Amino acid sequence: MSDIQDTTDRAPAGAGPAPRGTTTSRRRFLKDAAGVAGGAGLLALGAGLYAKQASALPATAIRPPGALAEADFLAACVRCGLCVRDCPYDTLKLARLGDGVATGTPYFEARDIPCEMCEDIPCVVACPTGALDRSLTDIGEARMGLAVLIDQETCLNFLGLRCDVCYRVCPVIDKAITLERVHNPRSDRHAMLLPTVHSDHCTGCGKCEKSCVLPGESAIKVLPAKLAQGSRAEHYRRGWEEKDAAGGSLIGEQVELPVRGLEGKAFGDTRVGPGEGPGSAPVPSSAPAGLDSGWKP
Amino acid sequence: MSTPAVNTSTTTGSLPPNSIRGAARRGVLARPGLEAIENKGWLRAHKWLLLRRASQLGILALFLLGPWFGWWVVKGNLASSLTLGVLPLTDPFLIVQQLATGQWPYREALIGGGIVLAFYLLLGGRLFCSWVCPVNLVTDAAAWLRRRLGLKGGKAPAAKTRYWLLGFVLVIAAATGSLAWEWVNPVSMFHRGLIFGFGLSWGIVGGIFFYDLLIAPRGWCGHLCPQGAFYGLIGRTAVLRVSANRRSACNDCMDCFAVCPEPQVIRPALKGVGQDHPLILDGDCTTCGRCIDVCGKDVFRISTRFDRSES
């Protein structure tokens, strides 16, 4: 007690040594201030930690078009709901406490109501704070998420049927979703037309997810790009892209080697037609066994 | 047995207490303003309260006309709104936080924030608290019930806590790079909940009610809320002020202290502690006018900060 008193008294206190009463009250003031500041600091720290911990967005919650990257979005969005009000299709909603999305921020769930991709993008125009970026003027450039055909076991097209609904409803049909024709090994005589999403064009509007005919969960889902996409391995050069860029092969003309059994086909055509395949087309008996199958370029 | 009870309360009401702040804090008076009702009639003794409720509910109604009836007078909420498609209004507290995170808002938000800031700078920052903020309804209800039930004790944190919290809210915004306070801010959560749907936000509003009722008298609005602290800072130079210009008529009944949400602001003006003019210049005063209502002697009135007259 007296030690503290002495130290305080010895401290340079302006006009002479402070009287005893002032020291006590100063000490009490410092103690009170520390308590108050500490309490307030803890409260704010709690809020900050909670915000940090809870800022993970559920995978099915999609931000409006033009939304900044999630971290920046949470800094810029003041939770006013003007985008929600100007959404003509009631797609957007404000997260309520308990929804798992930052309280008061706008989002939509594609399986409920997808984005209709308005050409004038009213939600972006309405945002006063820049959380939705107005440099987005062409809704085709929006990247709200990325559709992924996530369940190949239940997708009807993967089962060999011609559902095609996700492909048909896609606002960027034949670009964002294409039907890729592949052989159906089950029947061995049918094709499967597989809905295939292309990230160059998919806006993440979610109309495919909404319209998937499966009861309950959709086989195609819009996910945040972070979940849906792998990182591109930049150290791999794609030969065909390099070739296009250079206007020709970078390593000269290649010797095209024959593929046994496909001698009559154009190079690279591996489709098996009727009457072809092992057993159906006997190898010419004149051909000797070995590499030379009589193929001529 | 009811007559003595009434007498007791009247006696308590007219006796000058030993400690002005102590008496008010302990909530000695269960029904402040009885004398005013007798002298002025019920309506005049509730004039400012009724006007204030009309303002709070009217503003809320403007926001609700759209979602309830499809008449879009005001869109959005108190965080940021657009009136009649032309007038942007934005909460400057949010803009300051946004700037702290390093984000620069669009022109609309800056203009809207400027308009709101200018309004409160001029007229009184904490007008927001008493005339606009919906949480005031909750904490006033808690304070009313606390008086009526005669709940005493409880401990509120120091009134300065809110300024520390305000500082830390900005620090946390800068540190996390996000509007962290908005995750828990009961003020915006309540208003947004009324307009856009609550979810579990009822829990937070209920928490504030019971905190004020059972734990800390006037705890939220008067001691913790950083938004109120922000507007209090804005209101330091505001023109519109309450004046105790007939303070010579004061009979020390303590009713004003009992109803005042920030009782510490009254004493300098009413009792001339540390100042000689009768103006309440403390930025914490919300200019709610309730002291004017409950005073049986008409000591207080709304005035400007330039009017130092006394009568």
Coordinates of C-alpha atoms in Angstrom, one line a residue:
Chain A
M1 CA 0.0 0.0 0.0
S2 CA 2.6 2.5 1.1
D3 CA 4.9 1.4 -1.7
I4 CA 2.4 2.3 -4.2
Q5 CA 1.7 5.5 -2.5
D6 CA 5.4 6.4 -2.6
T7 CA 5.8 5.5 -6.2
T8 CA 2.8 7.6 -7.2
D9 CA 4.0 10.5 -5.2
R10 CA 7.5 10.4 -6.7
A11 CA 6.1 10.4 -10.3
P12 CA 6.3 13.8 -11.9
A13 CA 2.9 15.2 -11.2
G14 CA 3.1 18.7 -12.6
A15 CA 2.8 21.2 -9.8
G16 CA 4.5 19.5 -6.8
P17 CA 3.6 16.2 -5.0
A18 CA -0.1 15.3 -5.2
P19 CA -2.0 15.2 -2.0
R20 CA -3.0 11.9 -0.6
G21 CA -6.7 12.2 -1.6
T22 CA -5.8 12.9 -5.3
T23 CA -3.6 9.9 -5.4
T24 CA -6.3 7.6 -4.1
S25 CA -8.9 9.0 -6.4
R26 CA -6.5 8.8 -9.3
R27 CA -5.8 5.2 -8.5
R28 CA -9.5 4.5 -8.3
F29 CA -10.0 6.3 -11.6
L30 CA -7.4 4.2 -13.3
K31 CA -8.8 1.0 -11.8
D32 CA -12.3 2.0 -12.9
A33 CA -11.2 3.0 -16.3
A34 CA -9.3 -0.3 -16.7
G35 CA -12.4 -2.2 -15.7
V36 CA -14.7 -0.3 -18.0
A37 CA -12.3 -0.5 -20.9
G38 CA -11.6 -4.2 -20.2
G39 CA -15.3 -5.0 -20.1
A40 CA -16.1 -3.1 -23.3
G41 CA -13.0 -4.6 -25.0
L42 CA -14.2 -8.1 -24.1
L43 CA -17.7 -7.4 -25.4
A44 CA -16.3 -6.1 -28.7
L45 CA -13.8 -8.9 -28.9
G46 CA -16.6 -11.4 -28.4
A47 CA -18.6 -9.8 -31.2
G48 CA -15.5 -9.8 -33.4
L49 CA -14.7 -13.5 -32.8
Y50 CA -18.3 -14.5 -33.3
A51 CA -18.4 -12.6 -36.6
K52 CA -15.2 -14.3 -37.7
Q53 CA -16.3 -17.7 -36.6
A54 CA -19.8 -17.5 -38.1
S55 CA -18.8 -15.8 -41.4
A56 CA -18.6 -19.2 -43.2
L57 CA -21.4 -19.1 -45.7
P58 CA -23.5 -22.3 -46.1
A59 CA -22.9 -23.8 -49.5
T60 CA -26.5 -23.4 -50.6
A61 CA -26.7 -19.7 -49.7
I62 CA -25.9 -17.7 -52.9
R63 CA -25.0 -14.0 -52.8
P64 CA -26.8 -11.6 -55.3
P65 CA -25.1 -10.9 -58.6
G66 CA -22.2 -8.5 -58.4
A67 CA -21.5 -9.3 -54.8
L68 CA -17.9 -8.6 -53.7
A69 CA -15.8 -11.5 -52.5
E70 CA -17.3 -12.7 -49.3
A71 CA -14.8 -11.0 -46.9
D72 CA -15.2 -7.6 -48.7
F73 CA -18.9 -8.1 -49.0
L74 CA -19.2 -8.4 -45.2
A75 CA -17.3 -5.2 -44.8
A76 CA -19.4 -3.3 -47.4
C77 CA -22.9 -4.6 -46.9
V78 CA -24.8 -2.5 -44.3
R79 CA -27.8 -4.9 -44.2
C80 CA -30.3 -2.4 -45.4
G81 CA -32.3 -4.7 -47.6
L82 CA -32.6 -2.3 -50.6
C83 CA -31.5 -5.1 -53.0
V84 CA -34.1 -7.4 -51.5
R85 CA -36.8 -4.7 -52.0
D86 CA -35.9 -4.2 -55.7
C87 CA -35.7 -7.8 -56.6
P88 CA -38.8 -8.3 -58.8
Y89 CA -39.0 -12.1 -58.2
D90 CA -38.6 -12.2 -54.4
T91 CA -35.5 -14.2 -55.0
L92 CA -33.3 -12.3 -52.5
K93 CA -34.0 -12.4 -48.8
L94 CA -32.3 -10.9 -45.8
A95 CA -30.7 -13.5 -43.5
R96 CA -32.3 -13.6 -40.1
L97 CA -30.5 -14.6 -36.9
G98 CA -30.3 -18.4 -37.0
D99 CA -30.3 -18.7 -40.8
G100 CA -26.6 -19.5 -40.7
V101 CA -25.8 -16.6 -43.0
A102 CA -24.5 -13.3 -41.6
T103 CA -27.5 -11.7 -40.1
G104 CA -29.2 -9.1 -42.3
T105 CA -27.2 -9.8 -45.4
P106 CA -28.9 -10.7 -48.7
Y107 CA -28.8 -14.2 -50.2
F108 CA -30.9 -16.7 -52.1
E109 CA -31.4 -20.4 -52.2
A110 CA -31.6 -21.6 -55.8
R111 CA -33.8 -24.5 -55.1
D112 CA -36.4 -22.1 -53.5
I113 CA -36.3 -19.2 -55.9
P114 CA -33.5 -18.9 -58.4
C115 CA -32.1 -15.6 -59.9
E116 CA -34.0 -14.7 -63.0
M117 CA -31.1 -12.7 -64.3
C118 CA -32.9 -9.4 -65.0
E119 CA -31.1 -7.5 -67.7
D120 CA -31.1 -4.2 -65.7
I121 CA -29.9 -6.0 -62.6
P122 CA -32.1 -3.9 -60.2
C123 CA -30.5 -5.4 -57.0
V124 CA -27.1 -4.1 -58.0
V125 CA -28.5 -0.7 -58.9
A126 CA -30.2 -0.5 -55.5
C127 CA -27.1 -1.1 -53.4
P128 CA -25.9 2.2 -51.9
T129 CA -22.7 0.9 -50.4
G130 CA -20.9 -0.9 -53.2
A131 CA -21.4 -4.4 -51.6
L132 CA -22.9 -5.2 -55.0
D133 CA -20.5 -3.9 -57.6
R134 CA -22.0 -1.6 -60.2
S135 CA -19.3 -2.4 -62.7
L136 CA -21.4 -5.4 -63.4
T137 CA -23.7 -4.2 -66.1
D138 CA -24.1 -7.4 -68.2
I139 CA -25.9 -10.0 -66.1
G140 CA -24.2 -12.7 -68.3
E141 CA -21.0 -11.7 -66.6
A142 CA -22.4 -12.4 -63.1
R143 CA -20.7 -15.2 -61.2
M144 CA -22.9 -15.9 -58.3
G145 CA -21.8 -19.4 -58.1
L146 CA -21.2 -22.3 -60.3
A147 CA -23.6 -25.1 -61.2
V148 CA -22.3 -28.6 -60.6
L149 CA -24.0 -31.8 -61.6
I150 CA -23.3 -33.2 -58.3
D151 CA -25.1 -36.5 -58.3
Q152 CA -24.5 -38.7 -61.3
E153 CA -26.3 -41.6 -59.7
T154 CA -29.7 -40.0 -59.7
C155 CA -29.5 -37.6 -62.7
L156 CA -31.9 -39.0 -65.2
N157 CA -29.7 -38.2 -68.1
F158 CA -26.9 -40.2 -66.5
L159 CA -29.4 -43.0 -66.3
G160 CA -29.8 -42.8 -70.1
L161 CA -33.1 -40.9 -70.1
R162 CA -33.7 -37.7 -72.0
C163 CA -34.7 -35.4 -69.1
D164 CA -32.6 -32.4 -70.3
V165 CA -34.6 -30.0 -68.1
C166 CA -31.6 -28.3 -66.6
Y167 CA -30.2 -27.8 -70.0
R168 CA -33.5 -26.5 -71.4
V169 CA -34.1 -23.9 -68.7
C170 CA -30.5 -22.6 -68.7
P171 CA -30.6 -18.9 -69.7
V172 CA -27.2 -19.4 -71.3
I173 CA -28.3 -22.6 -73.0
D174 CA -25.6 -24.4 -75.1
K175 CA -22.9 -22.3 -73.5
A176 CA -23.2 -22.7 -69.7
I177 CA -24.8 -26.1 -70.0
T178 CA -24.2 -28.4 -73.0
L179 CA -25.3 -32.0 -73.6
E180 CA -22.3 -34.1 -74.2
R181 CA -23.1 -37.3 -76.2
V182 CA -21.4 -40.4 -75.0
H183 CA -21.8 -44.0 -75.5
N184 CA -24.1 -45.8 -73.1
P185 CA -22.2 -48.9 -72.1
R186 CA -25.3 -50.4 -70.4
S187 CA -27.4 -50.9 -73.5
D188 CA -24.3 -50.7 -75.8
R189 CA -26.5 -49.2 -78.5
H190 CA -27.8 -45.9 -77.0
A191 CA -26.3 -42.6 -76.3
M192 CA -26.2 -40.7 -73.1
L193 CA -26.5 -37.0 -73.3
L194 CA -24.8 -35.7 -70.2
P195 CA -25.5 -32.2 -69.0
T196 CA -22.1 -30.5 -68.7
V197 CA -21.5 -27.1 -67.1
H198 CA -19.0 -24.7 -68.4
S199 CA -17.6 -22.2 -65.9
D200 CA -16.8 -19.7 -68.7
H201 CA -20.5 -19.0 -69.1
C202 CA -22.4 -20.2 -66.0
T203 CA -23.6 -17.2 -64.0
G204 CA -24.8 -19.3 -61.0
C205 CA -28.4 -18.2 -61.4
G206 CA -29.6 -21.6 -60.2
K207 CA -32.5 -22.1 -62.6
C208 CA -31.1 -25.6 -63.3
E209 CA -31.1 -26.4 -59.6
K210 CA -34.6 -25.1 -59.3
S211 CA -36.0 -27.0 -62.2
C212 CA -34.3 -30.4 -61.6
V213 CA -37.2 -32.8 -61.7
L214 CA -36.0 -35.0 -58.9
P215 CA -38.2 -34.8 -55.8
G216 CA -36.4 -33.1 -52.9
E217 CA -32.8 -32.5 -53.5
S218 CA -31.6 -31.5 -57.0
A219 CA -28.9 -33.5 -58.8
I220 CA -27.5 -30.3 -60.1
K221 CA -26.6 -27.6 -57.6
V222 CA -25.2 -24.1 -57.6
L223 CA -22.2 -24.0 -55.3
P224 CA -19.8 -21.1 -54.4
A225 CA -17.0 -21.2 -57.0
K226 CA -14.6 -21.9 -54.2
L227 CA -16.3 -25.2 -53.5
A228 CA -17.1 -26.1 -57.1
Q229 CA -13.8 -25.4 -58.9
G230 CA -10.4 -26.8 -58.6
S231 CA -7.5 -24.5 -58.9
R232 CA -6.0 -24.5 -62.3
A233 CA -2.6 -26.0 -62.4
E234 CA -0.7 -23.1 -64.1
H235 CA 2.4 -25.1 -64.7
Y236 CA 0.6 -27.4 -67.1
R237 CA 0.5 -26.0 -70.6
R238 CA -2.5 -27.2 -72.6
G239 CA -1.1 -28.3 -75.9
W240 CA -4.2 -27.4 -77.9
E241 CA -4.4 -23.9 -76.5
E242 CA -0.7 -23.3 -77.1
K243 CA -1.1 -24.6 -80.6
D244 CA -4.0 -22.2 -81.3
A245 CA -2.1 -19.3 -79.7
A246 CA 1.0 -20.0 -81.8
G247 CA -1.0 -20.7 -85.0
G248 CA 0.5 -24.1 -85.4
S249 CA 2.2 -26.9 -83.6
L250 CA 5.2 -25.8 -81.5
I251 CA 7.0 -29.1 -82.0
G252 CA 6.6 -29.6 -85.7
E253 CA 4.4 -32.1 -87.5
Q254 CA 3.9 -35.3 -85.7
V255 CA 4.1 -38.8 -87.1
E256 CA 0.7 -40.3 -86.7
L257 CA 1.0 -43.8 -85.6
P258 CA -1.7 -46.4 -86.5
V259 CA -4.0 -47.8 -83.9
R260 CA -4.6 -51.5 -84.3
G261 CA -8.2 -52.3 -85.1
L262 CA -9.0 -48.8 -86.2
E263 CA -7.1 -48.6 -89.4
G264 CA -10.0 -47.5 -91.5
K265 CA -10.9 -44.5 -89.3
A266 CA -9.7 -40.9 -89.2
F267 CA -7.0 -40.3 -86.8
G268 CA -8.5 -39.8 -83.3
D269 CA -11.9 -41.3 -84.1
T270 CA -12.3 -44.0 -81.6
R271 CA -16.0 -44.6 -82.1
V272 CA -17.0 -48.2 -82.7
G273 CA -19.5 -48.6 -85.4
P274 CA -21.8 -51.6 -86.2
G275 CA -19.9 -54.5 -87.6
E276 CA -16.7 -53.1 -86.1
G277 CA -14.9 -54.1 -83.0
P278 CA -12.9 -57.1 -82.0
G279 CA -14.1 -60.3 -83.7
S280 CA -16.4 -58.6 -86.2
A281 CA -13.7 -57.4 -88.6
P282 CA -11.0 -60.0 -89.0
V283 CA -7.6 -58.7 -89.4
P284 CA -6.5 -59.3 -93.0
S285 CA -4.7 -62.6 -93.0
S286 CA -2.0 -61.2 -95.3
A287 CA -0.9 -58.9 -92.6
P288 CA 1.9 -60.2 -90.6
A289 CA 1.6 -60.1 -86.8
G290 CA 3.4 -57.1 -85.3
L291 CA 3.3 -53.4 -85.8
D292 CA 2.8 -53.2 -89.5
S293 CA -1.0 -53.6 -90.0
G294 CA -1.0 -52.3 -93.5
W295 CA -2.2 -48.9 -92.6
K296 CA -1.5 -46.1 -95.0
P297 CA -1.7 -42.5 -94.2
Chain B
M1 CA -54.8 -0.1 3.8
S2 CA -54.6 1.5 0.4
T3 CA -54.8 5.1 1.7
P4 CA -51.6 4.9 3.7
A5 CA -49.8 3.4 0.8
V6 CA -50.8 6.4 -1.4
N7 CA -49.7 8.7 1.3
T8 CA -46.3 7.1 1.6
S9 CA -45.6 7.4 -2.0
T10 CA -46.7 11.1 -2.0
T11 CA -44.6 11.8 1.0
T12 CA -41.6 10.1 -0.7
G13 CA -42.2 12.2 -3.7
S14 CA -42.2 15.5 -2.0
L15 CA -39.4 15.0 0.4
P16 CA -36.0 16.3 -0.8
P17 CA -33.7 13.3 -0.8
N18 CA -30.3 13.2 0.7
S19 CA -28.6 12.3 -2.5
I20 CA -30.2 13.3 -5.8
R21 CA -28.5 10.8 -8.0
G22 CA -28.7 8.1 -5.4
A23 CA -32.4 8.4 -5.0
A24 CA -33.0 8.4 -8.7
R25 CA -30.7 5.4 -9.3
R26 CA -32.4 3.4 -6.6
G27 CA -35.7 4.0 -8.3
V28 CA -37.4 5.4 -5.3
L29 CA -40.2 6.8 -7.2
A30 CA -42.6 4.3 -8.6
R31 CA -44.9 6.8 -10.4
P32 CA -43.1 10.0 -11.2
G33 CA -45.3 12.7 -12.7
L34 CA -48.3 12.4 -10.5
E35 CA -48.1 16.0 -9.4
A36 CA -47.7 17.1 -13.0
I37 CA -50.9 15.2 -14.0
E38 CA -52.7 16.9 -11.1
N39 CA -51.5 20.3 -12.1
K40 CA -51.5 20.1 -15.9
G41 CA -53.9 17.3 -16.7
W42 CA -52.9 13.9 -18.1
L43 CA -52.5 15.0 -21.7
R44 CA -50.1 17.9 -21.0
A45 CA -48.2 15.7 -18.6
H46 CA -47.6 13.3 -21.4
K47 CA -47.2 15.7 -24.3
W48 CA -43.6 15.0 -25.2
L49 CA -44.0 11.3 -24.5
L50 CA -46.9 11.0 -26.9
L51 CA -45.2 13.1 -29.5
R52 CA -42.1 10.9 -29.2
R53 CA -44.1 7.7 -29.4
A54 CA -45.9 9.1 -32.5
S55 CA -42.5 9.8 -34.0
Q56 CA -41.1 6.4 -33.3
L57 CA -44.1 4.5 -34.4
G58 CA -44.7 6.8 -37.4
I59 CA -41.2 6.3 -38.7
L60 CA -41.6 2.6 -38.2
A61 CA -45.0 2.7 -40.0
L62 CA -43.4 4.5 -43.0
F63 CA -41.0 1.6 -43.3
L64 CA -43.8 -1.0 -42.9
L65 CA -46.2 0.5 -45.4
G66 CA -44.3 -1.1 -48.2
P67 CA -44.0 -4.7 -47.0
W68 CA -47.5 -4.7 -45.5
F69 CA -49.6 -2.7 -48.0
G70 CA -47.3 -2.3 -51.0
W71 CA -47.0 1.5 -50.7
W72 CA -43.4 2.0 -51.0
V73 CA -42.8 5.3 -49.3
V74 CA -39.6 4.2 -47.7
K75 CA -37.5 1.2 -48.7
G76 CA -34.8 -0.4 -46.7
N77 CA -34.3 0.1 -42.9
L78 CA -32.5 2.5 -40.6
A79 CA -29.1 1.2 -41.8
S80 CA -29.8 2.7 -45.2
S81 CA -33.0 3.7 -46.9
L82 CA -34.5 5.3 -50.0
T83 CA -37.5 7.6 -49.5
L84 CA -39.9 8.0 -52.5
G85 CA -37.2 6.8 -54.8
V86 CA -35.0 9.9 -54.4
L87 CA -33.9 10.6 -50.8
P88 CA -31.1 8.3 -49.6
L89 CA -30.5 8.2 -45.9
T90 CA -27.7 6.1 -44.3
D91 CA -26.7 5.6 -40.8
P92 CA -23.4 7.5 -40.4
F93 CA -22.3 5.1 -37.7
L94 CA -22.3 2.3 -40.3
I95 CA -20.4 4.5 -42.8
V96 CA -17.7 5.2 -40.2
Q97 CA -17.5 1.4 -39.5
Q98 CA -17.3 0.7 -43.2
L99 CA -14.5 3.2 -43.7
A100 CA -12.7 1.5 -40.8
T101 CA -12.8 -1.8 -42.6
G102 CA -11.2 -0.1 -45.6
Q103 CA -14.3 -0.1 -47.9
W104 CA -15.4 3.0 -49.6
P105 CA -19.1 3.3 -50.1
Y106 CA -20.9 4.6 -53.2
R107 CA -22.0 8.2 -53.5
E108 CA -25.6 7.4 -52.4
A109 CA -24.5 6.1 -49.1
L110 CA -22.1 9.0 -48.5
I111 CA -24.8 11.6 -49.4
G112 CA -27.4 9.7 -47.3
G113 CA -24.9 9.6 -44.4
G114 CA -24.1 13.2 -44.8
I115 CA -27.8 14.2 -44.6
V116 CA -28.4 12.2 -41.5
L117 CA -25.1 13.5 -39.9
A118 CA -26.0 17.1 -40.7
F119 CA -29.5 16.6 -39.2
Y120 CA -28.3 15.2 -35.9
L121 CA -25.3 17.6 -35.7
L122 CA -27.7 20.5 -36.0
L123 CA -30.6 19.2 -33.9
G124 CA -29.1 16.8 -31.4
G125 CA -27.4 13.5 -31.9
R126 CA -29.4 11.5 -29.4
L127 CA -32.7 12.6 -30.9
F128 CA -32.1 9.4 -32.8
C129 CA -32.2 7.4 -29.5
S130 CA -35.4 8.9 -28.2
W131 CA -37.3 9.8 -31.3
V132 CA -36.4 7.2 -33.9
C133 CA -34.7 4.1 -32.4
P134 CA -37.2 1.3 -31.8
V135 CA -35.1 -0.1 -29.0
N136 CA -36.1 2.9 -27.0
L137 CA -39.6 1.4 -26.8
V138 CA -38.1 -1.7 -25.3
T139 CA -35.8 -0.1 -22.7
D140 CA -38.5 2.5 -21.8
A141 CA -40.9 -0.4 -21.1
A142 CA -38.2 -2.1 -19.0
A143 CA -37.6 1.1 -17.1
W144 CA -41.3 1.7 -16.6
L145 CA -41.8 -1.8 -15.3
R146 CA -38.8 -1.6 -13.1
R147 CA -40.3 1.5 -11.4
R148 CA -43.7 0.0 -11.1
L149 CA -42.5 -3.3 -9.6
G150 CA -40.2 -1.3 -7.3
L151 CA -37.2 -3.3 -8.4
K152 CA -34.1 -1.9 -6.8
G153 CA -30.5 -2.6 -6.9
G154 CA -28.9 -4.2 -9.9
K155 CA -25.7 -2.8 -11.3
A156 CA -25.1 -1.0 -14.5
P157 CA -21.6 -0.8 -16.0
A158 CA -20.1 2.7 -15.9
A159 CA -21.8 5.1 -18.3
K160 CA -18.4 5.6 -20.1
T161 CA -18.4 1.9 -21.1
R162 CA -20.3 2.9 -24.3
Y163 CA -17.6 5.2 -25.5
W164 CA -15.0 2.5 -25.0
L165 CA -17.2 0.0 -26.8
L166 CA -17.6 2.5 -29.6
G167 CA -13.9 2.7 -29.9
F168 CA -13.5 -1.1 -29.8
V169 CA -16.3 -1.6 -32.4
L170 CA -14.2 0.5 -34.8
V171 CA -11.0 -1.3 -33.9
I172 CA -12.7 -4.7 -34.4
A173 CA -14.1 -3.5 -37.7
A174 CA -10.6 -2.6 -38.8
A175 CA -9.0 -5.7 -37.4
T176 CA -11.5 -8.2 -38.9
G177 CA -12.2 -6.2 -42.1
S178 CA -15.9 -6.7 -41.6
L179 CA -18.8 -4.9 -40.0
A180 CA -18.4 -7.2 -36.9
W181 CA -20.7 -5.2 -34.7
E182 CA -23.6 -5.7 -37.1
W183 CA -23.5 -9.4 -36.2
V184 CA -24.8 -8.6 -32.7
N185 CA -26.1 -5.0 -32.9
P186 CA -29.5 -5.2 -31.2
V187 CA -30.5 -1.8 -32.6
S188 CA -30.3 -2.6 -36.2
M189 CA -31.4 -6.2 -35.6
F190 CA -34.6 -5.1 -33.9
H191 CA -35.5 -2.6 -36.6
R192 CA -34.6 -5.0 -39.4
G193 CA -36.5 -7.7 -37.7
L194 CA -39.7 -5.7 -37.5
I195 CA -39.5 -5.0 -41.3
F196 CA -37.8 -8.1 -42.7
G197 CA -38.6 -10.8 -40.2
F198 CA -37.0 -11.7 -37.0
G199 CA -35.6 -15.2 -36.9
L200 CA -34.0 -15.6 -33.5
S201 CA -33.4 -11.8 -33.1
W202 CA -36.3 -11.8 -30.6
G203 CA -33.9 -13.4 -28.2
I204 CA -31.6 -10.5 -28.4
V205 CA -34.4 -7.9 -27.9
G206 CA -35.8 -9.9 -25.0
G207 CA -32.3 -10.1 -23.6
I208 CA -32.0 -6.3 -23.6
F209 CA -35.4 -6.0 -22.0
F210 CA -34.6 -8.3 -19.2
Y211 CA -31.1 -6.9 -18.8
D212 CA -32.5 -3.4 -18.3
L213 CA -35.3 -4.8 -16.1
L214 CA -33.4 -7.1 -13.8
I215 CA -29.7 -6.5 -14.0
A216 CA -28.8 -3.0 -15.0
P217 CA -31.2 0.0 -14.7
R218 CA -31.1 1.8 -18.0
G219 CA -28.3 -0.5 -18.8
W220 CA -28.4 -0.8 -22.6
C221 CA -29.3 2.7 -23.9
G222 CA -27.6 4.6 -21.0
H223 CA -24.4 2.6 -20.5
L224 CA -23.6 0.2 -23.3
C225 CA -25.0 1.0 -26.7
P226 CA -22.1 2.2 -28.9
Q227 CA -24.6 3.5 -31.5
G228 CA -26.1 5.8 -28.9
A229 CA -22.5 6.8 -27.9
F230 CA -21.8 7.7 -31.5
Y231 CA -24.9 9.9 -31.7
G232 CA -24.0 11.4 -28.3
L233 CA -20.7 12.5 -29.7
I234 CA -22.4 14.0 -32.7
G235 CA -24.8 15.9 -30.5
R236 CA -22.1 17.7 -28.5
T237 CA -22.8 21.0 -30.4
A238 CA -26.5 20.5 -31.3
V239 CA -28.8 23.5 -31.2
L240 CA -31.9 21.9 -29.8
R241 CA -31.5 21.6 -26.0
V242 CA -33.6 21.2 -22.9
S243 CA -33.4 24.2 -20.5
A244 CA -34.3 24.2 -16.8
N245 CA -35.1 27.9 -17.2
R246 CA -37.6 28.0 -14.3
R247 CA -35.3 26.1 -12.0
S248 CA -36.0 28.5 -9.2
A249 CA -39.5 26.8 -9.0
C250 CA -38.0 23.4 -8.4
N251 CA -39.3 21.7 -5.3
D252 CA -36.9 18.8 -5.3
C253 CA -39.6 16.2 -6.0
M254 CA -37.1 14.1 -8.0
D255 CA -39.6 13.1 -10.6
C256 CA -37.3 14.3 -13.5
F257 CA -34.4 12.3 -12.1
A258 CA -36.7 9.2 -11.8
V259 CA -37.8 9.3 -15.5
C260 CA -34.7 10.6 -17.1
P261 CA -32.8 7.9 -19.0
E262 CA -29.6 9.8 -18.4
P263 CA -30.2 11.4 -15.0
Q264 CA -26.6 12.6 -14.7
V265 CA -27.2 15.3 -17.3
I266 CA -29.9 17.1 -15.3
R267 CA -27.9 18.1 -12.2
P268 CA -25.5 20.7 -13.8
A269 CA -28.4 22.6 -15.3
L270 CA -31.0 22.2 -12.5
K271 CA -28.7 22.6 -9.6
G272 CA -26.0 24.8 -11.2
V273 CA -23.3 22.2 -10.5
G274 CA -20.2 23.3 -12.6
Q275 CA -22.2 25.7 -14.7
D276 CA -24.3 28.7 -14.1
H277 CA -26.7 28.6 -17.0
P278 CA -29.8 26.4 -17.0
L279 CA -29.1 24.6 -20.3
I280 CA -28.6 20.8 -20.4
L281 CA -25.6 20.8 -22.8
D282 CA -24.4 17.2 -22.0
G283 CA -24.3 15.2 -25.3
D284 CA -25.8 12.2 -23.4
C285 CA -29.1 14.1 -23.1
T286 CA -31.5 12.5 -25.6
T287 CA -33.8 15.5 -25.7
C288 CA -36.7 13.2 -25.0
G289 CA -38.6 15.9 -23.1
R290 CA -39.9 13.5 -20.5
C291 CA -38.5 15.8 -17.7
I292 CA -40.7 18.6 -19.1
D293 CA -43.8 16.2 -18.9
V294 CA -43.3 15.0 -15.4
C295 CA -42.4 18.3 -13.8
G296 CA -45.3 19.7 -11.8
K297 CA -43.7 23.1 -11.6
D298 CA -42.9 23.5 -15.4
V299 CA -39.2 23.9 -14.7
F300 CA -38.1 22.6 -18.0
R301 CA -38.7 23.5 -21.6
I302 CA -37.2 22.8 -25.0
S303 CA -35.0 25.6 -26.1
T304 CA -31.8 26.3 -28.0
R305 CA -28.3 26.2 -26.8
F306 CA -28.1 30.0 -27.3
D307 CA -30.9 30.7 -24.9
R308 CA -29.4 31.0 -21.5
S309 CA -32.3 33.0 -20.1
E310 CA -33.9 32.1 -16.8
S311 CA -37.3 33.1 -15.5

